[in-house]
Each structure stands twice: as C-alpha cells, then as structure tokens.
mmCIF file of C-alpha atoms in Angstrom:
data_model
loop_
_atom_site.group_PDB
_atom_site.id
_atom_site.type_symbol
_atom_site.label_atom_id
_atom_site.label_comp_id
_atom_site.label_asym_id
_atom_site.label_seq_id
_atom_site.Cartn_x
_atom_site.Cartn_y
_atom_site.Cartn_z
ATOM 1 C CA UNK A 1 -126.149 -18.798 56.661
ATOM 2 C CA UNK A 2 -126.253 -15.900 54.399
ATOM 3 C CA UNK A 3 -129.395 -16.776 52.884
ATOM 4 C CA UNK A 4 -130.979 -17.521 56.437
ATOM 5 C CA UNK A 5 -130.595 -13.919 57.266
ATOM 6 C CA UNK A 6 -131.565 -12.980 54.011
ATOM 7 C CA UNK A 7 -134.941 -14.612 54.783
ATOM 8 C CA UNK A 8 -135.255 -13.145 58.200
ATOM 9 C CA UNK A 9 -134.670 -9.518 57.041
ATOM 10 C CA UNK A 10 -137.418 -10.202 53.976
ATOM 11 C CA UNK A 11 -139.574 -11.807 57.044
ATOM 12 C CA UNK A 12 -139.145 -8.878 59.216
ATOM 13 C CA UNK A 13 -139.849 -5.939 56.264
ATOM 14 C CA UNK A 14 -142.948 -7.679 55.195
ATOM 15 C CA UNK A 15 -144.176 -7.756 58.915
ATOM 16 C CA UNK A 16 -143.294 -3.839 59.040
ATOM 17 C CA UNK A 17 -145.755 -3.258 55.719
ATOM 18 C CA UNK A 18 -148.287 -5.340 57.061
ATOM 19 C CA UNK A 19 -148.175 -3.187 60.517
ATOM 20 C CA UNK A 20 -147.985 0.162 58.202
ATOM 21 C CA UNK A 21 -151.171 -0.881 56.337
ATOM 22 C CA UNK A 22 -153.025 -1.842 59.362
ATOM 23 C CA UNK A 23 -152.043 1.143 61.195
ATOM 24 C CA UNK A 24 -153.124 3.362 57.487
ATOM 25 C CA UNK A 25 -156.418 1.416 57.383
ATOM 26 C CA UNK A 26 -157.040 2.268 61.100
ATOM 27 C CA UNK A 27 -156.362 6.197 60.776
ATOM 28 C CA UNK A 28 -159.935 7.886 59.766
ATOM 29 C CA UNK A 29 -160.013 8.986 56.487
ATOM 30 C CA UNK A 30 -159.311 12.876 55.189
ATOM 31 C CA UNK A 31 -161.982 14.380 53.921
ATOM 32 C CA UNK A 32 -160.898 17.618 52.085
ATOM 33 C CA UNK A 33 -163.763 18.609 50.134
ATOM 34 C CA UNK A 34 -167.873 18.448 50.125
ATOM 35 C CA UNK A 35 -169.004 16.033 47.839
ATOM 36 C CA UNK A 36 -168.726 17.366 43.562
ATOM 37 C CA UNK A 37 -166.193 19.999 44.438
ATOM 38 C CA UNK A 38 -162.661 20.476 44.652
ATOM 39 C CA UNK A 39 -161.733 23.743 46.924
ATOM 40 C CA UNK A 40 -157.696 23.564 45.921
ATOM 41 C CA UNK A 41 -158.974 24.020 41.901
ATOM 42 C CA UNK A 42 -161.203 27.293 41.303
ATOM 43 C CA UNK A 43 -161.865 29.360 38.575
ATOM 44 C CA UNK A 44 -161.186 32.701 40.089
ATOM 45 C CA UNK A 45 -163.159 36.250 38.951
ATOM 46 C CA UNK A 46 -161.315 39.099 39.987
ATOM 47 C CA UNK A 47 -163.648 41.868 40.829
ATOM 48 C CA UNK A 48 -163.680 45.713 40.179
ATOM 49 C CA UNK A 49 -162.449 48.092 42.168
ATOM 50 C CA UNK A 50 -165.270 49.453 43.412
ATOM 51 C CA UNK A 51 -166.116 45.347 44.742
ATOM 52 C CA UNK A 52 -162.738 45.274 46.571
ATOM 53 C CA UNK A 53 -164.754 44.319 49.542
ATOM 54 C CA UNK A 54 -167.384 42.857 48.161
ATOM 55 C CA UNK A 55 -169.530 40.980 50.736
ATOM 56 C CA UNK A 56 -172.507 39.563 49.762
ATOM 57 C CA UNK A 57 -173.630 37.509 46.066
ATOM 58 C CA UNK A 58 -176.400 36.305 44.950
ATOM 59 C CA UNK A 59 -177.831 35.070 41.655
ATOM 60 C CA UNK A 60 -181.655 35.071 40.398
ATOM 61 C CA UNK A 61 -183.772 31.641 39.973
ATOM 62 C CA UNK A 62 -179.528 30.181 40.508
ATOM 63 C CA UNK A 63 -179.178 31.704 36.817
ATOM 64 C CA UNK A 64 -175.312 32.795 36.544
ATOM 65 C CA UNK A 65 -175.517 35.169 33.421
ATOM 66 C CA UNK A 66 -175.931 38.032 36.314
ATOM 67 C CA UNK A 67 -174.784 37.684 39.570
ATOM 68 C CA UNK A 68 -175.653 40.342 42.070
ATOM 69 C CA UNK A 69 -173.656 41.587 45.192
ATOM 70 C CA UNK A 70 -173.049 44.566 47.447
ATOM 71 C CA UNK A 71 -170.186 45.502 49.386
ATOM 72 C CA UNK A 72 -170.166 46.900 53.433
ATOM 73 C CA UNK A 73 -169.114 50.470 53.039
ATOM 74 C CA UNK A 74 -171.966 51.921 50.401
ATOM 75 C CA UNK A 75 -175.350 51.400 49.631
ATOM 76 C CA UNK A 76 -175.105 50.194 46.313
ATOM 77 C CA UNK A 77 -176.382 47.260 44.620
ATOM 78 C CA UNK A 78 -173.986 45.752 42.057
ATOM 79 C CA UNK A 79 -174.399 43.857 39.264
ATOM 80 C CA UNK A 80 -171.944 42.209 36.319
ATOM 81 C CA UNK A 81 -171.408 38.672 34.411
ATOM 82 C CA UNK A 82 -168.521 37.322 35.285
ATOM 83 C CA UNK A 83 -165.619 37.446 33.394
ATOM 84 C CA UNK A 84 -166.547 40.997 32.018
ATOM 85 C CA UNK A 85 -164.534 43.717 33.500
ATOM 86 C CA UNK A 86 -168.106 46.001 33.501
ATOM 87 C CA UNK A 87 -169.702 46.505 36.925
ATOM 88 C CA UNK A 88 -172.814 48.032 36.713
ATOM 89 C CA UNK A 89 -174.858 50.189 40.084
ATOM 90 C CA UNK A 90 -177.528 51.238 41.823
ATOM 91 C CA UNK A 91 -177.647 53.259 44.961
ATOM 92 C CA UNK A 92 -180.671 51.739 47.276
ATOM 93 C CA UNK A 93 -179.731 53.388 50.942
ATOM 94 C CA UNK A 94 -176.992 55.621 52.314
ATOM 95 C CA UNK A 95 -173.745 54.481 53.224
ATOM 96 C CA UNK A 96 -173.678 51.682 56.004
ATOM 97 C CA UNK A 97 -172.083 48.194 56.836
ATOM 98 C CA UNK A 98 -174.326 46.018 54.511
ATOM 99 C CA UNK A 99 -173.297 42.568 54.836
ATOM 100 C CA UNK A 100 -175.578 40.280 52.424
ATOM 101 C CA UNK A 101 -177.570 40.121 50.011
ATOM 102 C CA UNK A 102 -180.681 37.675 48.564
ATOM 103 C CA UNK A 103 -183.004 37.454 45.902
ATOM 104 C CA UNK A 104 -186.605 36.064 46.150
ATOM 105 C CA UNK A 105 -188.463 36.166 43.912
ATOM 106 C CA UNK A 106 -189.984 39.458 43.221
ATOM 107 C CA UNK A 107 -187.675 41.293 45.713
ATOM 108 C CA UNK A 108 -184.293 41.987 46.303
ATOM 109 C CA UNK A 109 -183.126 42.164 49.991
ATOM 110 C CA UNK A 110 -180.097 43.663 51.774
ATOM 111 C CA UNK A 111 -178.792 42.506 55.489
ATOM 112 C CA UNK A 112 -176.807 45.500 57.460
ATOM 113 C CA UNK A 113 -174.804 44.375 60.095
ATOM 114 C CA UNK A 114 -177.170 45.221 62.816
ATOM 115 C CA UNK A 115 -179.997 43.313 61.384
ATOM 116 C CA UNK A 116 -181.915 45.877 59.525
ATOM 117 C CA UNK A 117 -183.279 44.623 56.028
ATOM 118 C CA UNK A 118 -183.641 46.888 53.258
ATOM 119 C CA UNK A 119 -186.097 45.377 50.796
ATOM 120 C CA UNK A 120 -187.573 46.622 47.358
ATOM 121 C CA UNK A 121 -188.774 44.958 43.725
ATOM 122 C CA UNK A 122 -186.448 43.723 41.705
ATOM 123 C CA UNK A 123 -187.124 45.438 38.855
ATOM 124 C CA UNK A 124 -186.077 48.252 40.384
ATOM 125 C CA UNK A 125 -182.811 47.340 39.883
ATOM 126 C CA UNK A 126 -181.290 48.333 37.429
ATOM 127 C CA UNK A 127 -182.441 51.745 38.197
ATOM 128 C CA UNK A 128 -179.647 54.554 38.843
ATOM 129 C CA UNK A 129 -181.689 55.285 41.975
ATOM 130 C CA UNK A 130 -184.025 52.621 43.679
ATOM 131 C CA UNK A 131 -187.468 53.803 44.834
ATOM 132 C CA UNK A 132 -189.661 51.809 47.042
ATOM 133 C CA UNK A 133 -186.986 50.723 49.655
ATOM 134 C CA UNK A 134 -188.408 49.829 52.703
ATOM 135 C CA UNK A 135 -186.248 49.420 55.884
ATOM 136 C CA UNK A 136 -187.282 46.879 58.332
ATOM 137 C CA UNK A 137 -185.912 47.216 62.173
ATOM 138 C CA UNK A 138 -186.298 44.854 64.836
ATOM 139 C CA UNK A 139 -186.714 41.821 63.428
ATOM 140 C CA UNK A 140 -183.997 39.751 64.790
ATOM 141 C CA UNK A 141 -182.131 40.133 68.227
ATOM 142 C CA UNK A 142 -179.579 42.608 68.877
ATOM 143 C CA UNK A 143 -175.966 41.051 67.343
ATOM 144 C CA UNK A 144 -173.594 41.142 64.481
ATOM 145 C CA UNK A 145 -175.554 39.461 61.097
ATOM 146 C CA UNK A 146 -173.480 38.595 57.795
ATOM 147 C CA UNK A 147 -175.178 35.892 56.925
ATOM 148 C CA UNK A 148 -178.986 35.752 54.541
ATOM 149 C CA UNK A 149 -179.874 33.260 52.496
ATOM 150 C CA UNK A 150 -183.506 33.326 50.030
ATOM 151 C CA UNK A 151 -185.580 30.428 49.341
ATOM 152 C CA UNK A 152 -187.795 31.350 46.551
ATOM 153 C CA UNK A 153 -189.855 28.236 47.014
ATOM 154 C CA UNK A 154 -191.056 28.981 50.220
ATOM 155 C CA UNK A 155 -190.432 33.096 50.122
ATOM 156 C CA UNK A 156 -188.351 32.676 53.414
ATOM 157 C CA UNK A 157 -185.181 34.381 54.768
ATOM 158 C CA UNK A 158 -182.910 32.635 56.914
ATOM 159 C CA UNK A 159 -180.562 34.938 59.198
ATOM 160 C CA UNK A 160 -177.691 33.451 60.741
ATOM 161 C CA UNK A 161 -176.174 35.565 63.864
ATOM 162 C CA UNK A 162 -172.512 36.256 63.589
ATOM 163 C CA UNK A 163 -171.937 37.190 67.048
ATOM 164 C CA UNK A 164 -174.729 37.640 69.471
ATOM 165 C CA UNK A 165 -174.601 37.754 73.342
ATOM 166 C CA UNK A 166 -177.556 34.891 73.818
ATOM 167 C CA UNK A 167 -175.581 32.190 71.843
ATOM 168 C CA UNK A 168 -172.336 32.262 74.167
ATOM 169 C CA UNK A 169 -170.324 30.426 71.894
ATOM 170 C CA UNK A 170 -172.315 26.815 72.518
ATOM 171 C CA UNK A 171 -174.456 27.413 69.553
ATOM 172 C CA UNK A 172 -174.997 29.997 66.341
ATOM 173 C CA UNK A 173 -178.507 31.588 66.507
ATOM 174 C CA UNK A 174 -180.466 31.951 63.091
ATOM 175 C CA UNK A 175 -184.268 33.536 62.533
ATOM 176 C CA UNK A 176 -186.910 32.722 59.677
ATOM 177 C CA UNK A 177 -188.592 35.568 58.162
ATOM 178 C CA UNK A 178 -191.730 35.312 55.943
ATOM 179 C CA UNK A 179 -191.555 37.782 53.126
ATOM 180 C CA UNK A 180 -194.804 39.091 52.572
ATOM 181 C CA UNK A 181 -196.061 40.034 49.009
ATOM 182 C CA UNK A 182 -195.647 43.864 49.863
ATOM 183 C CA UNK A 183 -191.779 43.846 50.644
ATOM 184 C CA UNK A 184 -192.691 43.489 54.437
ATOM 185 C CA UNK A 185 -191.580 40.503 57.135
ATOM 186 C CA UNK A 186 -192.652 38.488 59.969
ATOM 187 C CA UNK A 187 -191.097 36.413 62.304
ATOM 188 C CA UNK A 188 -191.511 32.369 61.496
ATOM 189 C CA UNK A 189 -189.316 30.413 63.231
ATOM 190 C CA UNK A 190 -185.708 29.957 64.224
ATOM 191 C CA UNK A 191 -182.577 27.106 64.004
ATOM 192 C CA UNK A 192 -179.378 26.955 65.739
ATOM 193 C CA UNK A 193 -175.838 25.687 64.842
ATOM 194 C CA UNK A 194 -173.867 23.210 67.581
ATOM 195 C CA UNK A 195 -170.832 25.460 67.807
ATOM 196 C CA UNK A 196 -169.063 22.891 69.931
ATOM 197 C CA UNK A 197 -169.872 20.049 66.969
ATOM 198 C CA UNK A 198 -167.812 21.921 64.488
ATOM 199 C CA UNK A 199 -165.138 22.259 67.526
ATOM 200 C CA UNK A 200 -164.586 18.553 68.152
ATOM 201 C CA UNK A 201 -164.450 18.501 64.189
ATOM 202 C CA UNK A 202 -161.516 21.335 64.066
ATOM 203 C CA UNK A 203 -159.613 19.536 67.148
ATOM 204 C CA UNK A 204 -155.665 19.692 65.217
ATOM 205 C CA UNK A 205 -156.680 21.764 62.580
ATOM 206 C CA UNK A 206 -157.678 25.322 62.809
ATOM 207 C CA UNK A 207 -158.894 26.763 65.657
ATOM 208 C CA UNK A 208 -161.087 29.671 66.366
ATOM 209 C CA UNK A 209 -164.336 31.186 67.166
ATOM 210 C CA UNK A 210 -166.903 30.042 64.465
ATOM 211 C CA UNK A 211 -168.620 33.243 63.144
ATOM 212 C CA UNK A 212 -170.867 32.244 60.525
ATOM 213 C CA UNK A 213 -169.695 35.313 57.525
ATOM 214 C CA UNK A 214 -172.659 33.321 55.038
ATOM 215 C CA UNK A 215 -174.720 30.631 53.967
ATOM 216 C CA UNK A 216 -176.272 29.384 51.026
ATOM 217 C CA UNK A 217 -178.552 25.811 50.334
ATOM 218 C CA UNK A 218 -177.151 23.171 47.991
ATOM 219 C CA UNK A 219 -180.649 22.404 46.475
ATOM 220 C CA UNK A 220 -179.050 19.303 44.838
ATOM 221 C CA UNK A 221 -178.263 17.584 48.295
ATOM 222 C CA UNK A 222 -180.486 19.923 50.857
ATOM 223 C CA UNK A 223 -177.637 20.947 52.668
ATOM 224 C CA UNK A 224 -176.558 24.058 54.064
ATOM 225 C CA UNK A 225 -173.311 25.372 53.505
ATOM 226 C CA UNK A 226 -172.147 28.045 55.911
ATOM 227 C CA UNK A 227 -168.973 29.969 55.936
ATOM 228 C CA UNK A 228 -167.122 31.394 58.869
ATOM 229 C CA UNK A 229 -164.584 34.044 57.737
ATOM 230 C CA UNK A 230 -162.601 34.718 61.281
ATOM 231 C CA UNK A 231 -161.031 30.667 60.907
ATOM 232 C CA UNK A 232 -161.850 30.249 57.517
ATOM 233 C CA UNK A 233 -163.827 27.312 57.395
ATOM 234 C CA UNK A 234 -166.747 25.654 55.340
ATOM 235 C CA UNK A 235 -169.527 23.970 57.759
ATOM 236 C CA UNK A 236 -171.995 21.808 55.811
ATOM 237 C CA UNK A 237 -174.903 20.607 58.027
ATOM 238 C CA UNK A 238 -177.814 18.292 56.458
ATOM 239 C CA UNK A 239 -181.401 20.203 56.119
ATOM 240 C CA UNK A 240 -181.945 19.616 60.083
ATOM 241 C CA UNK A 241 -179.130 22.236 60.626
ATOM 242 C CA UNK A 242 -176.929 18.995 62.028
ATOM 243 C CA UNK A 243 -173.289 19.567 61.362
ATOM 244 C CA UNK A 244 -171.924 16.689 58.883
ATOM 245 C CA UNK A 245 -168.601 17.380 57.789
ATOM 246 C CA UNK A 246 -166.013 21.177 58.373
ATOM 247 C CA UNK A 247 -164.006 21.525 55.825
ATOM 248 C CA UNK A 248 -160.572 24.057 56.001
ATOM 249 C CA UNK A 249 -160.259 26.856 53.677
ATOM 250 C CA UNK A 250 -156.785 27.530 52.616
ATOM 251 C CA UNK A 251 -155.623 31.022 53.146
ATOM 252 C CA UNK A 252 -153.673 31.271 50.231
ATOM 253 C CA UNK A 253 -157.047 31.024 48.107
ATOM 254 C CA UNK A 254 -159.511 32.652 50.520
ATOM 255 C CA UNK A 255 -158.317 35.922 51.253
ATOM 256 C CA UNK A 256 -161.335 36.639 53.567
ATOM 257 C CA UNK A 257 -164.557 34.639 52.385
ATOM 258 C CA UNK A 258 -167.691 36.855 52.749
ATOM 259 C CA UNK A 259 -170.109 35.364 50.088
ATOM 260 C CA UNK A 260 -171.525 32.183 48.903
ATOM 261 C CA UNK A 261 -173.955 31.001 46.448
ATOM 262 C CA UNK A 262 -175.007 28.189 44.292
ATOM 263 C CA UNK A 263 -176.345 28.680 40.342
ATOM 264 C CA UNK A 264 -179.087 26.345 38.685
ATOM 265 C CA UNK A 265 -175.773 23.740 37.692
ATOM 266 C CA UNK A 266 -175.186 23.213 41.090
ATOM 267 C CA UNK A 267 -171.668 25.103 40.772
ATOM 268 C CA UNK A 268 -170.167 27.019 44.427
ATOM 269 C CA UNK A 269 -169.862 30.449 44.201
ATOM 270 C CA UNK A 270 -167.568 31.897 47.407
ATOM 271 C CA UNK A 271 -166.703 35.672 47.055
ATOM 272 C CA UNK A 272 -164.203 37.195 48.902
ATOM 273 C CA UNK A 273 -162.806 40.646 50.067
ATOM 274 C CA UNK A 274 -159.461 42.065 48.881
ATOM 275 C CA UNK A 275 -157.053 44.502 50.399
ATOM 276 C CA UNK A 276 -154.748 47.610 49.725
ATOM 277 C CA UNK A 277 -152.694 44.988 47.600
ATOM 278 C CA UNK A 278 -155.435 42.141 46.986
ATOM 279 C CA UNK A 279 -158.361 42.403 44.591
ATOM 280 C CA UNK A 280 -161.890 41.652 45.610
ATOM 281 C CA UNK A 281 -162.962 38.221 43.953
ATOM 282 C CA UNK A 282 -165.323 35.570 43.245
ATOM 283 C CA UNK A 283 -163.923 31.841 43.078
ATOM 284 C CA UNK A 284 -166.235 29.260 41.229
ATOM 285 C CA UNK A 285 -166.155 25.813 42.000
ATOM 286 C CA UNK A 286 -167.275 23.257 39.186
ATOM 287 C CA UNK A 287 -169.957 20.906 40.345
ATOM 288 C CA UNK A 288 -168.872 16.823 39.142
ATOM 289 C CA UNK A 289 -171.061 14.185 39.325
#
C-alpha cells in the first residue's frame, strides 16, 4: 500500500514539472539586451565638473581616443579621452540649451533645443574661441529637439523631435538635412517613429511618454538606436525606422541618459547627466561577437 502511494505522489510531481515546463516554454522569451551588449555590466567614465550635465557625445570617423560633447547650459565644445581626468574647451556660441552634438566630416555641428544648428570646421576646434560659426534657423518645425545623429558617408543629419505639437503622441517626427560643403543645410527628407509600437512593447514594464533624448546608428547591424530619457528606455528600430525590440534602462545605472554613440569597434557609448550629488558620466558598453 505504502509503495502504491509512493508511486502516485512520484506520478503526480512529474505531471506538475511537465505542466511547469510547458507553461515556461509557452511564456515569450525576455529579451534584456540588444544583441553584443550587456546594459547591467558597463565600464563607467565619470565626467568633470564642468560635464555634470553633459548632453550630447560624439566621436570622429567612430575613433574613441577623443570623444567630443557639450552640455545644455554653455556654449562650449568639450573635449577629453576617457579615463583622463583633463577636460579640455572651446567656447563656439553664447550660453543656451544645446542639446547634441555630431561630427561629419569636415564640420562639427551643435543642436539647441529649439532646432537651431550651430555649425563650423572642425579644425576649429581646438581653438580657445571658434570663428566661422554659422547659425542656421528654421530648418525643422517648431518643437523640443535633443536628438542629432551624423552620417559621414552620406554628409546627412538626422533630427529626431522630442516633443512637437504635429506628432500627438502616435508617432516621433525626425528631418534629414544635407550638409553642404560650406557649413550650410537643406531640407532632404523626413522619418517617423510608431510611438504606439514601442507602447504595446512597454505594456507591464515602464510606462511613459516616449521622448526620444538621442540616437546614434549601429553601422555593424544598420540599426538605429534611440534613447528616451523621461522613461528611460532604449528603442532599436531596423534601418526602415521599424521598431524591433525596447529595451528598459535601469535607473540605478542611468541617472538621466542624454547621449549615445558608437566608436569604429562597435562599442555603446550612453552619457548621462548628474546632479547636486551625482557626477556627470559616460558608460561604455563592450561590443561581443
């Protein structure tokens, strides 16, 4: 009798497993990072002072032995290797809410909030004061713009609208610029975001108005990568703009991510603002095959 019931409770726990594994197998699966990178394990860059709320980074031909960034309170360009506690400056504009910052080729450009560009040569640089700045108006709607991004292949900007009127939270609004060999743009096209994709994708995880803070092209895959500071989240849509996969950015990391960028190695930069009690930083994330 004893070893009836013995058998019946073994019968009965192996029917439970088998139900567990189905019900396991059945569940979709996690997917906590973008392919090659682990967002829980960076290599983190405090920044100076003076980049406590540093904004935008950038790097030149994706080499990482300068990186480049500016913050939103003065008009300074910035510029340092990581890992050395030496920033060095230039001023290129009065004081204003800059919010990005790209490199293409021959010029440097800087997005202010509103939309304005300020562009000029690089090799102007590393000068104390930067001559030949020319501020462009009017390019892009009226809105809120954090986000630029360079490609130095096709000497285009891409301008993704933070918050603009138009959009009314269905979609995120960006604009192609042509740089022109003088510093100068024109208009060349636009893309949009499905704000109600990356929605569905959030449903029981964090919530919140997507407001694109950056964005940066992962030349190894041809994806974009697009942060959105106010929920802290990282969007990656394939080259079409189509959003793939939205991936949670833990808080305890990502104080307030403002920046991203990718170096020749394929490696994730993500900068992000600090506080009265929180340094500015840069987090690097290790490409793996």
């Amino acid at each position: 009798m004893k070893r009836k019931i013995v058998a019946l409770i073994m019968m009965a726990i192996g029917s439970v497993a088998v139900f567990l594994g189905i019900s396991c197998a059945n569940k979709p699966e996690v997917i906590a990072n973008p392919k090659g990178y682990d967002l829980s394990k960076p290599v983190k860059y405090n920044m100076h002072i003076n980049l406590t709320e540093i904004s935008g980074i950038a790097f030149r031909h994706g080499k990482s032995d300068s990186l480049y960034a500016e913050e939103d309170e003065n008009g300074n360009v910035y510029y340092l290797k990581l890992g050395d506690k030496k920033v060095s400056e230039s001023r290129f504009a009065k004081s204003g809410d800059y919010e990005d910052i790209a490199i293409c080729n021959n010029y440097m450009i800087i997005l202010r909030s509103d939309g304005t560009l300020f562009t000029f040569p690089f090799n102007q640089v590393r000068n104390k004061e930067i001559q030949g700045v020319k501020k462009i108006k009017d390019m892009v709607p009226t809105g809120e713009y954090e986000g630029m991004y360079a490609d130095e292949k096709t000497n285009r900007l891409y301008i993704l609208c933070k918050n603009c009127d138009d959009d009314k939270r269905k979609v995120s609004s960006g604009y192609i610029l042509q740089l022109q060999s003088d510093g100068t743009t024109k208009p060349a096209g636009g893309f949009s975001i499905n704000v109600k994709t990356i929605e569905q994708q959030l449903t029981g995880k964090k919530k919140g108005a997507f407001r694109p803070s950056a964005l940066a092209k992962n030349l190894n895959t041809n994806e974009w990568y697009v942060l959105s500071s106010v929920n802290k989240v990282l969007v990656v849509t394939d080259a079409s703009w189509n959003v793939k996969n939205v991936y949670p950015l833990k808080p305890q990391l990502f104080n307030q991510p403002e920046g991203i960028a990718f170096d020749d190695h394929n490696n994730l930069y993500i900068s992000n603002e600090g506080d009265l009690v929180t340094a500015g930083n840069v987090l690097k994330f290790n490409y793996t095959k």
